[in-house]
Amino acid sequence: METITLIVPCYNEQESINLFYQTVEKVFAKLNATTTKYEADYLFVNDGSSDKTEQILQELHQQHSATVHYISFSRNFGKEAAIAAGFRNAGGDYVALMDVDLQDPPELLSQMLEIINTGEYDCVGCVQTSRKQNPIRAFLSSSFYKVIDKLSDVKIKQNVRDYRLMTRRYVDAVNQLTEYNRFSKGIFSWVGFQTKYIEYPGQPRAAGESHWSLWQLINYSIEGIIDFSDAPLRIATIIGGISCVLAVIGIIFVIVRAICFGGAVAGWPSLVSIILLIGGIQLFCLGILGQYIGKIYLETKHRPQYLIKEQQ
Ligand code: UDP
Ligand code: MG
């Protein structure tokens, strides 16, 4: 008998949890129809929900105390923290990470298990093929993957979901990365091992609504770039260097013109725009520096990524 720990982050998901549980149970019943091989071990992470999520998890744990466990955070720490908590507390022979809203179809688990059982792969990830998104989001998302592909040392597959099935040694490897600023998609790529991606068409949410605003997605993308690359710092240096050279050339030009033709009062607008341009570039570069310093600041505080209120 092999245990599969299912890490399931939940934030205000009262409508989805029971539906999720029933669907996964059906999948496992089907998996074990011929031989009883796999046991599901649920590990829900309640990320500081303000609705009835915690109560529903308590009830589910009381009904199935052997297989359903949960961790409750003291407040909302974000999905990345919930994933980190799940990884550290997952004890199964295999570990799957999935959303509770059924956008990660549990039916795919049997296919993923087949692939991992070949022994060639330590991780099976999922890539969404078609997803109904508004055009701005779709554009931002594809630009993000292009930028991170160019800038970063790690490679992240476009439209890859967090949904994945992993072997024990892969999970142990991920747990060795203890950074405070976590970007899972980058971490999964960074740890290496053989990963196989399977594709499936995007699913609508089973219940409730998405918790990501456009602004959060932009922040998440910046996090991804800053955490796995120092290229923005190099770009800032290059931009700063080029603007310095341009400024020197400009000054020489102004001096030579003043000597040859006398002072030019007419040039004020262009002068002001050049000053604004250079000032803007400096602020931009300072901003990039600030992003990194902010991250270093958070890392050096050694704060925990999450605080557990209750664990069952
Ligand atoms: N989630 C979480 N903490 C948060 C936001 C989301 O644990 O602060 C969970 C949420 O309950 C769900 C998963 O992360 O199981 C994915 O969230 P969502 O469905 O809102 O994202 P989307 O599928 O739209 O990318
Ligand atoms: Mg979702």
Short mmCIF file of C-alpha atoms and ligand atoms in Angstrom, two decimals:
data_model
loop_
_atom_site.label_atom_id
_atom_site.label_comp_id
_atom_site.label_asym_id
_atom_site.label_seq_id
_atom_site.Cartn_x
_atom_site.Cartn_y
_atom_site.Cartn_z
CA MET A 1 0.00 0.00 0.00
CA GLU A 2 1.42 3.38 -0.96
CA THR A 3 0.25 6.66 0.53
CA ILE A 4 -0.30 9.76 -1.55
CA THR A 5 -0.40 12.94 0.50
CA LEU A 6 -2.61 15.55 -1.15
CA ILE A 7 -1.61 19.08 -0.17
CA VAL A 8 -4.63 21.31 -0.61
CA PRO A 9 -4.34 25.06 0.17
CA CYS A 10 -7.73 26.55 1.07
CA TYR A 11 -8.62 30.18 1.45
CA ASN A 12 -12.33 30.91 1.91
CA GLU A 13 -13.35 27.71 0.17
CA GLN A 14 -16.41 26.62 2.17
CA GLU A 15 -18.34 25.62 -0.98
CA SER A 16 -15.56 23.57 -2.52
CA ILE A 17 -14.07 21.38 0.23
CA ASN A 18 -16.70 18.64 0.48
CA LEU A 19 -17.12 18.51 -3.27
CA PHE A 20 -13.35 18.17 -3.62
CA TYR A 21 -13.21 15.38 -1.04
CA GLN A 22 -15.99 13.40 -2.70
CA THR A 23 -14.47 13.76 -6.16
CA VAL A 24 -11.03 12.63 -5.02
CA GLU A 25 -12.54 9.70 -3.09
CA LYS A 26 -14.23 8.56 -6.32
CA VAL A 27 -10.94 8.79 -8.18
CA PHE A 28 -9.19 6.66 -5.55
CA ALA A 29 -12.03 4.12 -5.52
CA LYS A 30 -11.54 3.77 -9.26
CA LEU A 31 -7.75 3.58 -8.91
CA ASN A 32 -8.08 0.80 -6.36
CA ALA A 33 -10.89 -1.05 -8.15
CA THR A 34 -8.62 -3.88 -9.21
CA THR A 35 -5.93 -3.95 -6.55
CA THR A 36 -5.91 -1.80 -3.41
CA LYS A 37 -2.68 -0.02 -4.01
CA TYR A 38 -3.00 3.61 -3.09
CA GLU A 39 -4.26 5.40 -0.04
CA ALA A 40 -5.17 9.09 -0.07
CA ASP A 41 -3.88 11.15 2.84
CA TYR A 42 -5.49 14.59 2.78
CA LEU A 43 -3.55 17.53 4.13
CA PHE A 44 -5.68 20.68 3.90
CA VAL A 45 -3.99 23.96 4.72
CA ASN A 46 -6.48 26.56 5.89
CA ASP A 47 -4.78 29.83 4.99
CA GLY A 48 -6.56 32.05 7.53
CA SER A 49 -10.01 31.79 5.96
CA SER A 50 -12.70 34.07 7.30
CA ASP A 51 -15.63 31.88 6.22
CA LYS A 52 -16.65 28.39 7.44
CA THR A 53 -13.62 26.65 5.91
CA GLU A 54 -12.09 25.78 9.30
CA GLN A 55 -15.34 24.38 10.65
CA ILE A 56 -15.86 22.25 7.54
CA LEU A 57 -12.30 20.92 7.82
CA GLN A 58 -12.86 20.07 11.49
CA GLU A 59 -16.02 18.14 10.62
CA LEU A 60 -14.28 16.31 7.79
CA HIS A 61 -11.41 15.39 10.11
CA GLN A 62 -13.83 14.08 12.75
CA GLN A 63 -15.55 11.90 10.16
CA HIS A 64 -12.33 10.55 8.65
CA SER A 65 -9.71 11.08 11.32
CA ALA A 66 -7.26 8.57 9.85
CA THR A 67 -7.00 10.08 6.40
CA VAL A 68 -8.04 13.74 6.66
CA HIS A 69 -5.69 16.19 8.38
CA TYR A 70 -5.48 19.93 8.36
CA ILE A 71 -3.28 22.83 9.36
CA SER A 72 -4.88 26.14 10.23
CA PHE A 73 -2.86 29.37 9.95
CA SER A 74 -3.31 32.21 12.42
CA ARG A 75 -4.08 34.55 9.51
CA ASN A 76 -3.89 34.68 5.70
CA PHE A 77 -0.25 34.14 4.74
CA GLY A 78 -0.84 33.51 1.03
CA LYS A 79 -0.81 30.41 -1.15
CA GLU A 80 2.99 30.17 -1.24
CA ALA A 81 3.13 29.89 2.57
CA ALA A 82 0.33 27.30 2.49
CA ILE A 83 2.29 25.25 -0.05
CA ALA A 84 5.45 25.49 2.10
CA ALA A 85 3.55 24.29 5.19
CA GLY A 86 2.05 21.43 3.18
CA PHE A 87 5.44 20.28 1.90
CA ARG A 88 6.98 20.29 5.37
CA ASN A 89 4.15 18.26 6.86
CA ALA A 90 3.52 15.81 4.01
CA GLY A 91 4.47 12.28 4.98
CA GLY A 92 3.30 10.18 2.02
CA ASP A 93 5.34 8.06 -0.37
CA TYR A 94 4.11 10.42 -3.05
CA VAL A 95 2.91 13.98 -2.69
CA ALA A 96 0.40 15.80 -4.88
CA LEU A 97 -0.23 19.52 -4.75
CA MET A 98 -3.67 20.60 -5.92
CA ASP A 99 -6.24 23.39 -5.73
CA VAL A 100 -9.46 22.73 -3.90
CA ASP A 101 -11.67 24.36 -6.55
CA LEU A 102 -11.35 21.33 -8.89
CA GLN A 103 -9.56 23.42 -11.51
CA ASP A 104 -6.89 20.74 -11.17
CA PRO A 105 -8.91 17.68 -12.21
CA PRO A 106 -8.29 14.82 -9.72
CA GLU A 107 -9.02 12.37 -12.57
CA LEU A 108 -5.55 13.18 -13.93
CA LEU A 109 -3.97 11.54 -10.87
CA SER A 110 -4.19 8.05 -12.37
CA GLN A 111 -2.36 9.18 -15.50
CA MET A 112 0.25 10.95 -13.36
CA LEU A 113 0.75 7.86 -11.19
CA GLU A 114 1.28 5.73 -14.29
CA ILE A 115 4.02 8.10 -15.45
CA ILE A 116 5.75 8.28 -12.07
CA ASN A 117 5.59 4.50 -11.70
CA THR A 118 7.79 4.09 -14.76
CA GLY A 119 10.58 5.31 -12.47
CA GLU A 120 11.92 7.72 -15.06
CA TYR A 121 10.44 10.85 -13.48
CA ASP A 122 10.37 12.39 -10.02
CA CYS A 123 7.70 14.89 -10.83
CA VAL A 124 4.69 15.07 -13.13
CA GLY A 125 3.42 18.59 -13.73
CA CYS A 126 0.36 19.90 -15.51
CA VAL A 127 0.13 22.48 -18.24
CA GLN A 128 -3.15 24.12 -19.08
CA THR A 129 -3.80 24.31 -22.80
CA SER A 130 -6.81 26.57 -23.19
CA ARG A 131 -7.88 28.95 -20.50
CA LYS A 132 -10.57 31.58 -20.86
CA GLN A 133 -8.83 34.73 -19.69
CA ASN A 134 -9.43 38.33 -20.46
CA PRO A 135 -7.01 39.63 -23.14
CA ILE A 136 -5.04 41.88 -20.76
CA ARG A 137 -4.37 38.99 -18.37
CA ALA A 138 -3.47 36.65 -21.22
CA PHE A 139 -1.04 39.24 -22.64
CA LEU A 140 0.55 39.94 -19.23
CA SER A 141 0.86 36.25 -18.51
CA SER A 142 2.57 35.40 -21.79
CA SER A 143 4.88 38.44 -21.44
CA PHE A 144 5.81 37.26 -17.94
CA TYR A 145 6.91 33.85 -19.19
CA LYS A 146 8.92 35.45 -22.00
CA VAL A 147 10.67 37.86 -19.62
CA ILE A 148 11.46 35.22 -17.01
CA ASP A 149 12.72 32.89 -19.72
CA LYS A 150 15.19 35.55 -20.91
CA LEU A 151 16.25 36.89 -17.51
CA SER A 152 16.25 34.00 -15.15
CA ASP A 153 18.49 30.97 -14.66
CA VAL A 154 15.54 28.68 -14.13
CA LYS A 155 13.20 27.67 -16.93
CA ILE A 156 9.48 27.81 -16.25
CA LYS A 157 7.10 26.21 -18.71
CA GLN A 158 4.39 28.51 -20.01
CA ASN A 159 0.94 28.04 -18.41
CA VAL A 160 2.26 25.44 -15.97
CA ARG A 161 -0.06 24.99 -12.99
CA ASP A 162 1.01 24.32 -9.43
CA TYR A 163 -0.76 20.94 -9.78
CA ARG A 164 1.87 18.18 -9.63
CA LEU A 165 2.63 14.70 -8.32
CA MET A 166 6.06 14.20 -6.79
CA THR A 167 8.21 11.45 -5.33
CA ARG A 168 9.50 11.52 -1.77
CA ARG A 169 13.03 12.53 -2.74
CA TYR A 170 11.74 15.43 -4.85
CA VAL A 171 9.71 16.72 -1.89
CA ASP A 172 12.73 16.36 0.42
CA ALA A 173 14.74 18.40 -2.06
CA VAL A 174 12.13 21.18 -2.15
CA ASN A 175 12.12 21.22 1.67
CA GLN A 176 15.83 22.01 1.69
CA LEU A 177 15.05 25.44 0.25
CA THR A 178 14.18 27.49 3.28
CA GLU A 179 13.95 30.98 1.80
CA TYR A 180 11.32 33.38 3.08
CA ASN A 181 10.42 34.82 -0.32
CA ARG A 182 9.01 31.81 -2.07
CA PHE A 183 8.10 31.43 -5.71
CA SER A 184 7.13 27.78 -6.08
CA LYS A 185 7.18 27.59 -9.85
CA GLY A 186 10.82 28.73 -9.74
CA ILE A 187 11.70 26.44 -6.84
CA PHE A 188 10.24 23.39 -8.63
CA SER A 189 12.35 24.19 -11.65
CA TRP A 190 15.47 24.97 -9.59
CA VAL A 191 15.58 21.63 -7.71
CA GLY A 192 15.98 19.77 -10.99
CA PHE A 193 15.13 16.05 -11.33
CA GLN A 194 13.25 14.72 -14.34
CA THR A 195 9.85 16.32 -14.77
CA LYS A 196 7.22 15.24 -17.24
CA TYR A 197 4.45 17.65 -18.22
CA ILE A 198 1.02 16.55 -19.27
CA GLU A 199 -1.50 18.85 -20.90
CA TYR A 200 -5.15 19.31 -20.17
CA PRO A 201 -7.79 21.87 -21.13
CA GLY A 202 -8.47 24.61 -18.53
CA GLN A 203 -11.42 24.07 -16.19
CA PRO A 204 -13.77 26.63 -14.67
CA ARG A 205 -13.91 26.86 -10.87
CA ALA A 206 -16.31 24.35 -9.26
CA ALA A 207 -17.54 26.92 -6.72
CA GLY A 208 -16.53 30.22 -5.13
CA GLU A 209 -14.36 32.73 -6.92
CA SER A 210 -10.69 33.30 -7.71
CA HIS A 211 -8.67 35.17 -5.10
CA TRP A 212 -6.20 36.74 -7.49
CA SER A 213 -6.63 40.33 -8.56
CA LEU A 214 -4.72 41.70 -11.53
CA TRP A 215 -2.52 43.63 -9.12
CA GLN A 216 -1.65 40.50 -7.12
CA LEU A 217 -0.74 38.71 -10.34
CA ILE A 218 1.60 41.56 -11.31
CA ASN A 219 3.24 41.41 -7.87
CA TYR A 220 3.54 37.64 -8.15
CA SER A 221 5.32 38.04 -11.51
CA ILE A 222 7.76 40.60 -10.09
CA GLU A 223 8.43 38.20 -7.22
CA GLY A 224 9.19 35.44 -9.72
CA ILE A 225 11.66 37.57 -11.64
CA ILE A 226 13.43 39.09 -8.63
CA ASP A 227 13.69 35.80 -6.71
CA PHE A 228 15.39 33.90 -9.49
CA SER A 229 17.46 36.44 -11.34
CA ASP A 230 19.82 39.35 -10.86
CA ALA A 231 19.43 40.42 -14.48
CA PRO A 232 17.30 43.49 -13.58
CA LEU A 233 20.27 44.78 -11.57
CA ARG A 234 22.56 44.33 -14.55
CA ILE A 235 20.06 46.00 -16.86
CA ALA A 236 19.81 48.92 -14.42
CA THR A 237 23.59 49.27 -14.45
CA ILE A 238 23.68 49.26 -18.25
CA ILE A 239 20.83 51.80 -18.54
CA GLY A 240 22.57 54.00 -15.93
CA GLY A 241 25.88 53.76 -17.81
CA ILE A 242 24.34 54.63 -21.17
CA SER A 243 22.46 57.63 -19.74
CA CYS A 244 25.70 58.90 -18.12
CA VAL A 245 27.52 58.73 -21.44
CA LEU A 246 24.64 60.52 -23.18
CA ALA A 247 24.61 63.20 -20.48
CA VAL A 248 28.37 63.81 -20.86
CA ILE A 249 28.01 64.08 -24.64
CA GLY A 250 25.13 66.54 -24.12
CA ILE A 251 27.15 68.69 -21.73
CA ILE A 252 30.11 68.81 -24.12
CA PHE A 253 27.72 69.78 -26.91
CA VAL A 254 26.20 72.61 -24.85
CA ILE A 255 29.63 73.95 -23.81
CA VAL A 256 30.99 73.87 -27.36
CA ARG A 257 27.85 75.55 -28.67
CA ALA A 258 28.05 78.28 -25.97
CA ILE A 259 31.69 78.98 -26.85
CA CYS A 260 31.06 79.11 -30.60
CA PHE A 261 27.60 80.75 -30.75
CA GLY A 262 27.09 82.35 -27.34
CA GLY A 263 24.55 81.30 -24.66
CA ALA A 264 21.36 79.80 -26.01
CA VAL A 265 18.27 80.69 -24.00
CA ALA A 266 16.03 78.96 -26.54
CA GLY A 267 17.19 75.49 -25.48
CA TRP A 268 15.35 75.33 -22.13
CA PRO A 269 12.56 72.90 -23.02
CA SER A 270 14.95 70.30 -24.41
CA LEU A 271 17.21 70.73 -21.38
CA VAL A 272 14.36 70.19 -18.97
CA SER A 273 13.24 67.08 -20.82
CA ILE A 274 16.74 65.63 -20.72
CA ILE A 275 16.97 66.29 -16.97
CA LEU A 276 13.60 64.61 -16.50
CA LEU A 277 14.68 61.63 -18.59
CA ILE A 278 17.88 61.09 -16.65
CA GLY A 279 16.11 61.62 -13.34
CA GLY A 280 13.51 59.06 -14.39
CA ILE A 281 16.14 56.50 -15.31
CA GLN A 282 17.84 57.00 -11.95
CA LEU A 283 14.61 56.53 -10.06
CA PHE A 284 13.83 53.42 -12.10
CA CYS A 285 17.23 51.91 -11.26
CA LEU A 286 16.87 52.86 -7.61
CA GLY A 287 13.48 51.15 -7.63
CA ILE A 288 15.03 47.92 -8.90
CA LEU A 289 17.73 48.14 -6.22
CA GLY A 290 15.04 48.78 -3.65
CA GLN A 291 13.18 45.61 -4.69
CA TYR A 292 16.24 43.50 -3.99
CA ILE A 293 17.09 45.28 -0.76
CA GLY A 294 13.51 44.80 0.41
CA LYS A 295 13.81 41.05 -0.22
CA ILE A 296 17.15 40.89 1.62
CA TYR A 297 15.58 42.77 4.52
CA LEU A 298 12.75 40.24 4.76
CA GLU A 299 15.16 37.30 4.50
CA THR A 300 17.48 38.61 7.22
CA LYS A 301 14.64 38.99 9.69
CA HIS A 302 14.27 35.18 9.69
CA ARG A 303 10.60 35.43 10.37
CA PRO A 304 8.56 32.25 9.97
CA GLN A 305 6.66 32.03 6.69
CA TYR A 306 3.48 31.17 8.53
CA LEU A 307 2.15 30.63 12.04
CA ILE A 308 0.08 27.55 12.83
CA LYS A 309 -2.99 28.07 15.00
CA GLU A 310 -4.19 24.50 14.98
CA GLN A 311 -3.01 21.24 13.48
CA GLN A 312 -4.93 17.96 13.36
N1 UDP B 1 -5.32 30.11 -1.89
C1 UDP B 1 -4.69 30.14 -0.64
N2 UDP B 1 -4.34 31.35 -0.11
C2 UDP B 1 -4.58 32.55 -0.76
C3 UDP B 1 -5.20 32.49 -2.03
C4 UDP B 1 -5.55 31.25 -2.56
O1 UDP B 1 -4.44 29.10 -0.04
O2 UDP B 1 -4.24 33.61 -0.22
C5 UDP B 1 -5.72 28.79 -2.47
C6 UDP B 1 -7.18 28.69 -2.91
O3 UDP B 1 -8.02 28.31 -1.84
C7 UDP B 1 -7.12 27.64 -3.99
C8 UDP B 1 -5.74 27.86 -4.60
O4 UDP B 1 -4.98 28.59 -3.63
O5 UDP B 1 -7.20 26.32 -3.50
C9 UDP B 1 -5.80 28.63 -5.92
O6 UDP B 1 -6.49 29.86 -5.73
P1 UDP B 1 -7.48 30.43 -6.83
O7 UDP B 1 -8.40 29.37 -7.30
O8 UDP B 1 -8.08 31.65 -6.24
O9 UDP B 1 -6.47 30.84 -7.99
P2 UDP B 1 -6.62 30.58 -9.57
O10 UDP B 1 -7.06 29.16 -9.74
O11 UDP B 1 -7.63 31.56 -10.02
O12 UDP B 1 -5.24 30.82 -10.10
MG MG B 2 -8.56 28.24 -8.96
#
